[in-house]
PDB file of C-alpha atoms in Angstrom:
ATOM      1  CA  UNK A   1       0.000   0.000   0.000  1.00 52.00           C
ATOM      2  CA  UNK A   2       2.584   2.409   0.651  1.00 64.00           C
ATOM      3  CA  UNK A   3       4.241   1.203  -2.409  1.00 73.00           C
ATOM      4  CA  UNK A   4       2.189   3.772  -4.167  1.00 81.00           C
ATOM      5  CA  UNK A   5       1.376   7.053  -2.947  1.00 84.00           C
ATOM      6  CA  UNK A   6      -2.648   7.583  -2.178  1.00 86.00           C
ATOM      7  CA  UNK A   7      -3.259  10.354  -5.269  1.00 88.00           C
ATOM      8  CA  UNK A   8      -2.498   8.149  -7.400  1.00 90.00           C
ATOM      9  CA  UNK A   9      -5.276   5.737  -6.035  1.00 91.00           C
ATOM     10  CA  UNK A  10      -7.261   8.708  -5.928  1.00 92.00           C
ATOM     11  CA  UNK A  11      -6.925   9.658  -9.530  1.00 93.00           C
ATOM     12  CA  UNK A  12      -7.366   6.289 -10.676  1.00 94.00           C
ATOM     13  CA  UNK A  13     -11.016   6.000  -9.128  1.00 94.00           C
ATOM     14  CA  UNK A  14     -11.658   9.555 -10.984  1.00 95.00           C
ATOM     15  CA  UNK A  15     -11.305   8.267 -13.694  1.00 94.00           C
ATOM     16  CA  UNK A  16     -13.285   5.287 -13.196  1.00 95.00           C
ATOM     17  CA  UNK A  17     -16.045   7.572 -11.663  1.00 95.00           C
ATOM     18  CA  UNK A  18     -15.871   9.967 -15.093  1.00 94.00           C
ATOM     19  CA  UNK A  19     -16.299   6.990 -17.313  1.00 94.00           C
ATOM     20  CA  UNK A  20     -18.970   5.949 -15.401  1.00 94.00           C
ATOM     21  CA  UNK A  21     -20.906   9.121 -15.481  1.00 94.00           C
ATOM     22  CA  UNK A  22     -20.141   9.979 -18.880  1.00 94.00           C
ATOM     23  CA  UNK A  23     -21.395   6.115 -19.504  1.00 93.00           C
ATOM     24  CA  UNK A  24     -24.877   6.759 -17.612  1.00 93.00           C
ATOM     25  CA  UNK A  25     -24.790   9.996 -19.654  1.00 92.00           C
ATOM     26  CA  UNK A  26     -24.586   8.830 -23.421  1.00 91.00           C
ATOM     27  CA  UNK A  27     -26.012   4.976 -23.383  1.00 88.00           C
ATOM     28  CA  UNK A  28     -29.984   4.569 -24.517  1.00 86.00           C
ATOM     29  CA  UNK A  29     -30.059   1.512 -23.046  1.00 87.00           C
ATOM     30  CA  UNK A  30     -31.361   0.939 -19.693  1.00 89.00           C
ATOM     31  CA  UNK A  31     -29.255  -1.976 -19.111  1.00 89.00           C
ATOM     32  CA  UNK A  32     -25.992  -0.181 -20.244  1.00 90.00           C
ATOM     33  CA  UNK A  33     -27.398   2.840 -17.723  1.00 92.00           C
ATOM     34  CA  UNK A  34     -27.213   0.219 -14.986  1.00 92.00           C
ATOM     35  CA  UNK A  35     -23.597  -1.296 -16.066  1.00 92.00           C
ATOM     36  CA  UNK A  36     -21.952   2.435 -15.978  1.00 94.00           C
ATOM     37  CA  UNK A  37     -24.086   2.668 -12.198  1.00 94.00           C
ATOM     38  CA  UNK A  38     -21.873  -0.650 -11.396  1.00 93.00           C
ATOM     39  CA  UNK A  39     -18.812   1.279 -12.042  1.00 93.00           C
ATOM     40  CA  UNK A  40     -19.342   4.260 -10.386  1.00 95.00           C
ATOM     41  CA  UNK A  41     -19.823   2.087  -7.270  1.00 94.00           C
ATOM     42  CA  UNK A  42     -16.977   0.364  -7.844  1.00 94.00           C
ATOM     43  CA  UNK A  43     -14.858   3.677  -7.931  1.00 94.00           C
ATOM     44  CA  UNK A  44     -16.190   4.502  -4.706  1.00 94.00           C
ATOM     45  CA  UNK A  45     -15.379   1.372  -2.847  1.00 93.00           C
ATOM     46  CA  UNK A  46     -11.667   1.555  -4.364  1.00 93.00           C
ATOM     47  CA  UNK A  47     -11.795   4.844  -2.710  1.00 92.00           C
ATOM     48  CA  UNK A  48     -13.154   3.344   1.037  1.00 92.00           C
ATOM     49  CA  UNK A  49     -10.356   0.937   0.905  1.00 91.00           C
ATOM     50  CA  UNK A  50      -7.709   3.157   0.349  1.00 89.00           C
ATOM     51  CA  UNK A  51      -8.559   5.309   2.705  1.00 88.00           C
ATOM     52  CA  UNK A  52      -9.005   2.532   5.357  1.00 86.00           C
ATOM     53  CA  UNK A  53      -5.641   2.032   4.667  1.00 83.00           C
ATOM     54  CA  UNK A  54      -4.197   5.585   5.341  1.00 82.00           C
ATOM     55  CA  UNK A  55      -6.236   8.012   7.167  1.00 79.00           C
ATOM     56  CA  UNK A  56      -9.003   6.081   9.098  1.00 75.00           C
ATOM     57  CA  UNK A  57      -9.060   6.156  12.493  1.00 76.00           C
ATOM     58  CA  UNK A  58      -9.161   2.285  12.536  1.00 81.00           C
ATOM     59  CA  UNK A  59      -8.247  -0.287   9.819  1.00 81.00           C
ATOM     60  CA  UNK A  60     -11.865  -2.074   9.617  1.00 84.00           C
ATOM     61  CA  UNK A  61     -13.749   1.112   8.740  1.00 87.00           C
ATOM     62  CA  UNK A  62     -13.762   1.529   5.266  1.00 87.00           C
ATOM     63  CA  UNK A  63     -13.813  -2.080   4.843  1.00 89.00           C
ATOM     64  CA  UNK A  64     -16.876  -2.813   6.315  1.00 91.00           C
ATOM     65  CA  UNK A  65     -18.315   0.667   4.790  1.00 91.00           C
ATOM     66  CA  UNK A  66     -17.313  -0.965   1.166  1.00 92.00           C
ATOM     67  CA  UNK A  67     -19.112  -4.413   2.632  1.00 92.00           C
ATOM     68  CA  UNK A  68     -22.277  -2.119   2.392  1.00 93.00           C
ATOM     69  CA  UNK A  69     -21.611  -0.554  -0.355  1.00 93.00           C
ATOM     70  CA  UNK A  70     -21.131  -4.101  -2.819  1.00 92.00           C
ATOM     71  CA  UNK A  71     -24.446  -4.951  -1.150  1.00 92.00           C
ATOM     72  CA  UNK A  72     -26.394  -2.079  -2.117  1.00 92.00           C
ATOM     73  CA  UNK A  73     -25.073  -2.455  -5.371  1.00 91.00           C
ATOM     74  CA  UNK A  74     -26.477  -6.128  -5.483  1.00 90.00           C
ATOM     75  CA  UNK A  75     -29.700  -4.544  -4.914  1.00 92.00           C
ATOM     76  CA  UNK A  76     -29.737  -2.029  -7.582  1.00 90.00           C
ATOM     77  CA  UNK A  77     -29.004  -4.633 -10.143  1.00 90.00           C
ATOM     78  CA  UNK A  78     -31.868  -6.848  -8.777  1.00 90.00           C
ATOM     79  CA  UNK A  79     -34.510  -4.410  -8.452  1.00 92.00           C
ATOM     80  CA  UNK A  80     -33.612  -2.393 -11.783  1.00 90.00           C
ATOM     81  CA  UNK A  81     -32.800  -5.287 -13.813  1.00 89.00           C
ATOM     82  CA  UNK A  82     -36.490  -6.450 -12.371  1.00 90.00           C
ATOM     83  CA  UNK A  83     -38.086  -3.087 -13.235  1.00 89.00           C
ATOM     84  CA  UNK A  84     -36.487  -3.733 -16.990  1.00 88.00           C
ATOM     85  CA  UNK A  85     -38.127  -7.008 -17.604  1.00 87.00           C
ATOM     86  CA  UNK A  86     -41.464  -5.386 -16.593  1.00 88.00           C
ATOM     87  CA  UNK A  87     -41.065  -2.659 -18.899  1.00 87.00           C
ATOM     88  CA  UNK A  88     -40.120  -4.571 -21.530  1.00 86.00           C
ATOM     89  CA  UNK A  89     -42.806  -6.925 -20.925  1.00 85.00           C
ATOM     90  CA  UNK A  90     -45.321  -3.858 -21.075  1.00 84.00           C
ATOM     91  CA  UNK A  91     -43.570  -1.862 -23.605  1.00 81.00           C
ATOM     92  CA  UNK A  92     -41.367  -3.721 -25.747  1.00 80.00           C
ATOM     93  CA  UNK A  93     -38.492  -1.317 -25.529  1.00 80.00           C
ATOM     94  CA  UNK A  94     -35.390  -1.412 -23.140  1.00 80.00           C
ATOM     95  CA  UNK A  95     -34.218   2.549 -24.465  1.00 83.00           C
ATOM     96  CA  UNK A  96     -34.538   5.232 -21.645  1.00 81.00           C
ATOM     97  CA  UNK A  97     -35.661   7.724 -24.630  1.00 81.00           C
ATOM     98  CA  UNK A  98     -38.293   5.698 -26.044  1.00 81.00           C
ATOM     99  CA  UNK A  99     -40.013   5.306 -22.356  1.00 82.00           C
ATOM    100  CA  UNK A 100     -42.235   8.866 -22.508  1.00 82.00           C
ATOM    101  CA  UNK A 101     -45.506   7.679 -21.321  1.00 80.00           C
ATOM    102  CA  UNK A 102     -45.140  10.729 -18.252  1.00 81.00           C
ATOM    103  CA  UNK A 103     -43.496  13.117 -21.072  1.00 75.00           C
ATOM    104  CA  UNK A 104     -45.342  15.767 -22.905  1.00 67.00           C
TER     105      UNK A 104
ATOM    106  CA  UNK B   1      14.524  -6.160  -2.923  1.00 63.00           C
ATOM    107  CA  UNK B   2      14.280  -2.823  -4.444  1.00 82.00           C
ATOM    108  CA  UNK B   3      14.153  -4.887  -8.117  1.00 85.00           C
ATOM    109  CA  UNK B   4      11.072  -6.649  -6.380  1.00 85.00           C
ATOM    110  CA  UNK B   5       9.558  -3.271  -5.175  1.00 85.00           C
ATOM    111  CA  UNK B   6       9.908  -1.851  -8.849  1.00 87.00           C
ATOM    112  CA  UNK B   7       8.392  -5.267 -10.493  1.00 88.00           C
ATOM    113  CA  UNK B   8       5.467  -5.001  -8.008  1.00 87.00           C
ATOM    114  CA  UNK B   9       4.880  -1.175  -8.215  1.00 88.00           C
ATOM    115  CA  UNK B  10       4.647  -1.657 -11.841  1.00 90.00           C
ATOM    116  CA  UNK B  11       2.782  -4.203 -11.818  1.00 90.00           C
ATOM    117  CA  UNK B  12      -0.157  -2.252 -10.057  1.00 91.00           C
ATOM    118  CA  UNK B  13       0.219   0.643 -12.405  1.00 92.00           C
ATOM    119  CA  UNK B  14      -0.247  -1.883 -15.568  1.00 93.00           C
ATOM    120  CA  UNK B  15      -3.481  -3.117 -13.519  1.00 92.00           C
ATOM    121  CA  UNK B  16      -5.202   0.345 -13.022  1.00 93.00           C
ATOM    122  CA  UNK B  17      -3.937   1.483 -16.704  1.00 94.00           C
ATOM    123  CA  UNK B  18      -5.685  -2.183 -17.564  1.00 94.00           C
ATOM    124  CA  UNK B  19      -8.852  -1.535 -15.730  1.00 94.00           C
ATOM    125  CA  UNK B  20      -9.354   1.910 -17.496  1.00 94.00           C
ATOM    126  CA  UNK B  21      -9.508   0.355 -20.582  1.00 95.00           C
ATOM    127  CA  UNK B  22     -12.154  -2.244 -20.098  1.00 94.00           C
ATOM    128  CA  UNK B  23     -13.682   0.393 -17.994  1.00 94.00           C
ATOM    129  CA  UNK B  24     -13.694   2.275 -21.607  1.00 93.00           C
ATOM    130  CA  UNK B  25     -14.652  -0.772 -23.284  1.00 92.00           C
ATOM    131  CA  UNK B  26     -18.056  -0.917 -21.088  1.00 91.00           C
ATOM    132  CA  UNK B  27     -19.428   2.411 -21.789  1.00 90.00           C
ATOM    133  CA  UNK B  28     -18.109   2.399 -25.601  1.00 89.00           C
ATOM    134  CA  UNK B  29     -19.073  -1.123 -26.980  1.00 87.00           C
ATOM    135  CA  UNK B  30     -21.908  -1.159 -29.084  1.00 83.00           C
ATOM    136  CA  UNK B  31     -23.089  -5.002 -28.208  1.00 84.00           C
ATOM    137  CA  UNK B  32     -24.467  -4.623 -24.608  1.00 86.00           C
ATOM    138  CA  UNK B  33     -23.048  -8.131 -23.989  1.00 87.00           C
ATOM    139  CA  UNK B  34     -19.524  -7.454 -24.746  1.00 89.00           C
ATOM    140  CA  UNK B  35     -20.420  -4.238 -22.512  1.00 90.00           C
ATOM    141  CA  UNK B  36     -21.218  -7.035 -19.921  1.00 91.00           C
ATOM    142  CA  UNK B  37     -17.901  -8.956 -20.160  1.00 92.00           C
ATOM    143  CA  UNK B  38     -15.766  -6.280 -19.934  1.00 94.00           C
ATOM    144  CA  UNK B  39     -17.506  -4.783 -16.851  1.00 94.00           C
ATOM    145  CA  UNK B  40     -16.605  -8.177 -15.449  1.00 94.00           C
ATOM    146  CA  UNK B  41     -12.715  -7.791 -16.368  1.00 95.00           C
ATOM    147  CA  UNK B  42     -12.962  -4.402 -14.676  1.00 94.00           C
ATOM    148  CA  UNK B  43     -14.181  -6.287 -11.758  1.00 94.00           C
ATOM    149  CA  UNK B  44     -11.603  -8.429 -11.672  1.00 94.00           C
ATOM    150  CA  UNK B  45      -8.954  -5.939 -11.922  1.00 94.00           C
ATOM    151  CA  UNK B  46     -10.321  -4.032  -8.744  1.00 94.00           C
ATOM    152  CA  UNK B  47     -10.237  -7.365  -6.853  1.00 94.00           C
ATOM    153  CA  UNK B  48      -7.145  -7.911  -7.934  1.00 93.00           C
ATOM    154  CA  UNK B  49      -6.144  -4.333  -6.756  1.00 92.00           C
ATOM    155  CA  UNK B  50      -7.585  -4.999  -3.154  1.00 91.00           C
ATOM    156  CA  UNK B  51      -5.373  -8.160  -3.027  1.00 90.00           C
ATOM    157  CA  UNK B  52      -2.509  -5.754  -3.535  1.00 87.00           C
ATOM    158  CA  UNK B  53      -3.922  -3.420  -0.588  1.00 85.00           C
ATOM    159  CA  UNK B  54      -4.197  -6.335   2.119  1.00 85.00           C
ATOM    160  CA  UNK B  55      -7.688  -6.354   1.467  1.00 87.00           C
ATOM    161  CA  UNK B  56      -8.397 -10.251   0.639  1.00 88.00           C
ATOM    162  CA  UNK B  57     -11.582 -10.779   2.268  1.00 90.00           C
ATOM    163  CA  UNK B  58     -13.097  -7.869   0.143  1.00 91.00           C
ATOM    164  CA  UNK B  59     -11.203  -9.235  -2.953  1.00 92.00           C
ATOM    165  CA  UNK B  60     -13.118 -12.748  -2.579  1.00 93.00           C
ATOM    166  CA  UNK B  61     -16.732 -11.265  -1.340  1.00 91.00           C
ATOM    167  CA  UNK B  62     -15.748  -9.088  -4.966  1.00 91.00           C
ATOM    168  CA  UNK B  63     -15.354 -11.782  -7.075  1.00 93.00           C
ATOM    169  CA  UNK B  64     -18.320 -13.927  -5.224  1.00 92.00           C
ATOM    170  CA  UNK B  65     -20.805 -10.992  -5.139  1.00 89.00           C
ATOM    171  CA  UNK B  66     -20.034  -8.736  -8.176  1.00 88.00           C
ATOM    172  CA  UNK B  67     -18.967 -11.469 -10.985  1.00 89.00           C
ATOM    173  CA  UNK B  68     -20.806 -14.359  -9.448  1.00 89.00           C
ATOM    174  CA  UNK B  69     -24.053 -12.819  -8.713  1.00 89.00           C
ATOM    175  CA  UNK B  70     -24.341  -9.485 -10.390  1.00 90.00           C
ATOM    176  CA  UNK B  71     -22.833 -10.048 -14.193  1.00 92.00           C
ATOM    177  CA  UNK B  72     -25.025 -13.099 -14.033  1.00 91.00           C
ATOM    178  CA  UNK B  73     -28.016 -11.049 -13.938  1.00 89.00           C
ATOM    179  CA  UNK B  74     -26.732  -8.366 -16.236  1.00 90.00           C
ATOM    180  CA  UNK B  75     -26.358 -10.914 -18.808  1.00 90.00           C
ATOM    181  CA  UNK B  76     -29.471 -12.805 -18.319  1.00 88.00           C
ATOM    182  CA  UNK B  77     -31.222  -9.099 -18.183  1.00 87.00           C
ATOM    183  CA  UNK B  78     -29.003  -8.929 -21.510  1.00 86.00           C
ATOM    184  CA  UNK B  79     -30.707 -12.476 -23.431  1.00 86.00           C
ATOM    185  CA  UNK B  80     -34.049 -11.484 -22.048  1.00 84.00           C
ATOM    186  CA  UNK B  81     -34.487  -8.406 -23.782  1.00 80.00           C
ATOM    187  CA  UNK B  82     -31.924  -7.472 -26.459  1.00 68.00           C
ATOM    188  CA  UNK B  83     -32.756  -7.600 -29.967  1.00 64.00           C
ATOM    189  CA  UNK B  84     -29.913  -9.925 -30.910  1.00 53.00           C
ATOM    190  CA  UNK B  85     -30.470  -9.617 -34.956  1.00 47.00           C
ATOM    191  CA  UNK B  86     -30.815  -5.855 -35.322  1.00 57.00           C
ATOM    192  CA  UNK B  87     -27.423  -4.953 -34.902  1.00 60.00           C
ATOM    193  CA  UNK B  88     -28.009  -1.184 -36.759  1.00 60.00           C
ATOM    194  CA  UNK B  89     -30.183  -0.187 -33.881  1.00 67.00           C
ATOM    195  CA  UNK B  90     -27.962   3.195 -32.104  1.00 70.00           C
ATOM    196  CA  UNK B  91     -26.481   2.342 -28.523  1.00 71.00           C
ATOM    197  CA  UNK B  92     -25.657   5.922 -27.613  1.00 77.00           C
ATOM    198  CA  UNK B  93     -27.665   9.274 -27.867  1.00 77.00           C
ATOM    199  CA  UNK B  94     -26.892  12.537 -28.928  1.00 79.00           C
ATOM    200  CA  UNK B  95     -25.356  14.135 -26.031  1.00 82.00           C
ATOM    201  CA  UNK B  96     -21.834  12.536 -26.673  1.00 85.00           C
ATOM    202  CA  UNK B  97     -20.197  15.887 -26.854  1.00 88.00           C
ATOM    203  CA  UNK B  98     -21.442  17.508 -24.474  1.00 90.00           C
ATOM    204  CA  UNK B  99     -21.374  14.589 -22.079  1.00 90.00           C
ATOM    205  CA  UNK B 100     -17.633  13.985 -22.451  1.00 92.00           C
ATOM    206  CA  UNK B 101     -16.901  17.753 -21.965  1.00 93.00           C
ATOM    207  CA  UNK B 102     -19.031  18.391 -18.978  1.00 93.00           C
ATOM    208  CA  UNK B 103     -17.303  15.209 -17.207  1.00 93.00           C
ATOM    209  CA  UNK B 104     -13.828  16.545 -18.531  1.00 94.00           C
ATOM    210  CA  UNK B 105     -14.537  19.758 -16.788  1.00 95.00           C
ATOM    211  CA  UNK B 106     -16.003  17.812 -13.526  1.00 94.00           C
ATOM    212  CA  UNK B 107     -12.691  15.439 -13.956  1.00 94.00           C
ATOM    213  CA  UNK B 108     -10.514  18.530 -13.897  1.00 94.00           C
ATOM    214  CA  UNK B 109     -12.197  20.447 -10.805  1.00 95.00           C
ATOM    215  CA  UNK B 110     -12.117  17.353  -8.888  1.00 94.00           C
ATOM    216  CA  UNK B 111      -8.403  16.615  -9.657  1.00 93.00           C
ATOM    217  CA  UNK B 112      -7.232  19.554  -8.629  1.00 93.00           C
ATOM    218  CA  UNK B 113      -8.904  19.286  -5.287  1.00 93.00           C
ATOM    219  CA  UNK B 114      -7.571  16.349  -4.247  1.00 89.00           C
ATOM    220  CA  UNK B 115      -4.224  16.951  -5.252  1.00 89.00           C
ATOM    221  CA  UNK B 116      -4.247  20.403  -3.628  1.00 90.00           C
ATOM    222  CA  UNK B 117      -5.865  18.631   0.092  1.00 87.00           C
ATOM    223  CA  UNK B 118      -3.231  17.213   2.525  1.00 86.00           C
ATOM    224  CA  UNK B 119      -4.201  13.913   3.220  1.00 83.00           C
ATOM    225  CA  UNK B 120      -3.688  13.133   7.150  1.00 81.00           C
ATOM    226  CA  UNK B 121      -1.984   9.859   7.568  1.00 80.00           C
ATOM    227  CA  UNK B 122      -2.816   7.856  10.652  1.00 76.00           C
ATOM    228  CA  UNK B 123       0.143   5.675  11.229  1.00 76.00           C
ATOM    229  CA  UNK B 124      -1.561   2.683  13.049  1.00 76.00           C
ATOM    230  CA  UNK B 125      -3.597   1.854  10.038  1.00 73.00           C
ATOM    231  CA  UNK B 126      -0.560   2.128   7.817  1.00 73.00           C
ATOM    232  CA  UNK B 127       0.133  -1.292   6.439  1.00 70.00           C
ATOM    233  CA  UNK B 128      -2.046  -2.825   9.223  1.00 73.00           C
ATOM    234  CA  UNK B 129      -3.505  -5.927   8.719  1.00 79.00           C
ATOM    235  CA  UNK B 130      -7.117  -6.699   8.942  1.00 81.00           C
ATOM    236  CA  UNK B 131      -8.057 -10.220   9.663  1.00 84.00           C
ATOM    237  CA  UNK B 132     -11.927 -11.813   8.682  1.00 88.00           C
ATOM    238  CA  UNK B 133     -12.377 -12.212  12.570  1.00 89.00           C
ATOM    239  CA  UNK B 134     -11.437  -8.630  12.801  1.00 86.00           C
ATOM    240  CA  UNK B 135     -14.259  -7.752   9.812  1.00 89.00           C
ATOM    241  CA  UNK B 136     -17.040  -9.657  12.016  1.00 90.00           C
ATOM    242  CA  UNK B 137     -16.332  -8.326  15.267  1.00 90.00           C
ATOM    243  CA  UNK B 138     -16.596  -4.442  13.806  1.00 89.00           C
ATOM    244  CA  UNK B 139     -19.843  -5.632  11.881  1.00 89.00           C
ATOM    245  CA  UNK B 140     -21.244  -7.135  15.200  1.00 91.00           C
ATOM    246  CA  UNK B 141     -20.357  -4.501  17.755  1.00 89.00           C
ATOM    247  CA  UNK B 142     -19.939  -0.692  16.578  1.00 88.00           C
ATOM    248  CA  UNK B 143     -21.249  -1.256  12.949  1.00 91.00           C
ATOM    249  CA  UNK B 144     -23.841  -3.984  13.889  1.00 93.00           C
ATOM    250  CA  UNK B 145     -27.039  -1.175  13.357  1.00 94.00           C
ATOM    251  CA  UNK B 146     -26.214  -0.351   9.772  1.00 92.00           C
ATOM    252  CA  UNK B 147     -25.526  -3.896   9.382  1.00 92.00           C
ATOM    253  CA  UNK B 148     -29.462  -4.305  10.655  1.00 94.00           C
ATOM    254  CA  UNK B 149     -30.761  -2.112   8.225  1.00 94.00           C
ATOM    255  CA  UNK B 150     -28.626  -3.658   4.848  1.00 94.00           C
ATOM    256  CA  UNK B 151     -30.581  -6.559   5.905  1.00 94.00           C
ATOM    257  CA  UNK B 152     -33.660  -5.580   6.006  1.00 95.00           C
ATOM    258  CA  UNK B 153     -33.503  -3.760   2.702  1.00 94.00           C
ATOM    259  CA  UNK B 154     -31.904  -6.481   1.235  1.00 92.00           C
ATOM    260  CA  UNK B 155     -35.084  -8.503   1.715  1.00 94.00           C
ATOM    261  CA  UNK B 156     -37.247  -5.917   0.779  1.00 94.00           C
ATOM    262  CA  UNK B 157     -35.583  -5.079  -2.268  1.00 93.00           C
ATOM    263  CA  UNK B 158     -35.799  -8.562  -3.456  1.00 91.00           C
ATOM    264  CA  UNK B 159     -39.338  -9.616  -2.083  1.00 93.00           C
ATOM    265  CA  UNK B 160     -40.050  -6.000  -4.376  1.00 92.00           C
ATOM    266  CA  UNK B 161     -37.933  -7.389  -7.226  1.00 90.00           C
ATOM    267  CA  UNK B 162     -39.922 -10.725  -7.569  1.00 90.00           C
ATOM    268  CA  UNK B 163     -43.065  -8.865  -7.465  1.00 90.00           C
ATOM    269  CA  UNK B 164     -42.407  -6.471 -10.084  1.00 87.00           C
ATOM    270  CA  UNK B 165     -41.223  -8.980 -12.179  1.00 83.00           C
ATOM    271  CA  UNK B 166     -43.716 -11.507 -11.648  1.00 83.00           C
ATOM    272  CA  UNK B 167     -45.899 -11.861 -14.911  1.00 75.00           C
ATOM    273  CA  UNK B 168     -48.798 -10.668 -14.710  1.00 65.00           C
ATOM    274  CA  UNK B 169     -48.104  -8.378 -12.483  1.00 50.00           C
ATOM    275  CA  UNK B 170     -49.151  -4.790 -13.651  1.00 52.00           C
ATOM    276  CA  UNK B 171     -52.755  -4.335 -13.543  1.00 49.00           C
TER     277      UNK B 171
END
């Protein structure tokens, strides 16, 4: 860990993060929103671990903070990827731009 | 020694350079599957970066929860609805531009920050090593009321997905 100095971590989950965001950004597809989600996430928990590795105030912290994190992220995937089927049950579409139903 | 230090410090660079790439490859490939794939090679790579920051339970509960559990869904979300044939159909909408430089400019204010803040070092968690016993005694004592709550969103959140996926369902 101190092999490598902590901005460099840092700047390396930036980038992740920008990719994702410029992902959930651009893609039409609601699946392909949901992948880029999964890497913004992911960015983040690089980020706890680091830290839990440098300026925590104990070791386990940012661990156990990244434990939640993955979890939530399990439950994003099931509960969007659940809302998707429905949709495309209903609507026969799986692009964010072609869902307007609410949209005037 | 120092010859190992170099071959493992560049070793980590080559995984984080890597990682960018397929993370690249997910929000740039046109077949949603490939998308898939690649988001589990970025996947990977992280757990493969935790291993290198003495973080091995997290690297396994990675690769169990994230490319065991989650890509399998992704990809079965994936077969379930994509038009496999129509290959013409457009992935990406018509904000590329301004997309890429509205994140550029959020890349670039963030960046500076971060190199400009002086990160406090505590020197007891430097290179300290966290056992699995010492993960489950933090989750059980001081952390043990967020741990509560994940769980009970965890069942509601999939009691809610097999409900709204249920067939039928929608009145």
């Amino acid at each position: 860990m101190n092999l490598i100095p902590l901005s460099h971590i840092l700047i390396f989950s930036l980038a992740l993060f920008g990719i994702g965001i410029y992902g959930v950004l651009t893609r039409r597809n609601i699946i392909g929103i949901l992948i880029s989600i999964e890497l913004i996430l992911n960015a983040a928990n690089i980020n706890l671990i680091a830290f839990s590795q440098t300026t925590s105030l104990s070791p386990e912290t940012g661990q156990v903070f990244a434990l939640f994190v993955i979890a939530i992220a399990a439950i994003t995937a099931a509960v969007g990827l659940a809302i998707v089927l429905a949709l495309y049950r209903a609507r026969k579409t799986v692009f964010a731009d072609e869902v307007h139903l609410l949209k005037w | 020694m120092d010859f190992l230090q170099l071959a493992v410090k560049t070793g980590i660079y080559a995984l984080m350079a890597g990682t960018l790439v397929f993370a690249l490859g997910v929000v740039t490939l046109k077949n949603l599957f490939h998308a898939a794939l690649s988001l589990a090679a970025v996947l990977i790579g992280t757990a493969a970066l935790y291993l290198a920051f003495h973080a091995e339970f997290m690297a396994a509960v990675q690769i169990l929860l994230y490319v065991g559990a989650v890509i399998t869904v992704i990809i079965f979300a994936v077969m379930l609805t994509e038009h496999i044939a129509e290959r013409s159909i457009l992935q990406h909408n018509k904000q590329s531009l301004p997309a890429l430089l509205g994140v550029l400019a959020l890349l670039v204010l963030i960046g500076k920050v971060l190199l400009k803040t002086p990160w406090p070092v505590n020197p007891s968690t430097l290179d300290a090593r966290v056992s699995v016993s010492d993960l489950g005694v933090a989750l059980m004592g001081t952390y043990v009321f967020p741990f509560e709550v994940i769980s009970i969103l965890l069942i509601g959140a999939l009691i809610g997905a097999v409900v709204i996926a249920r067939k039928g369902s929608h009145p």
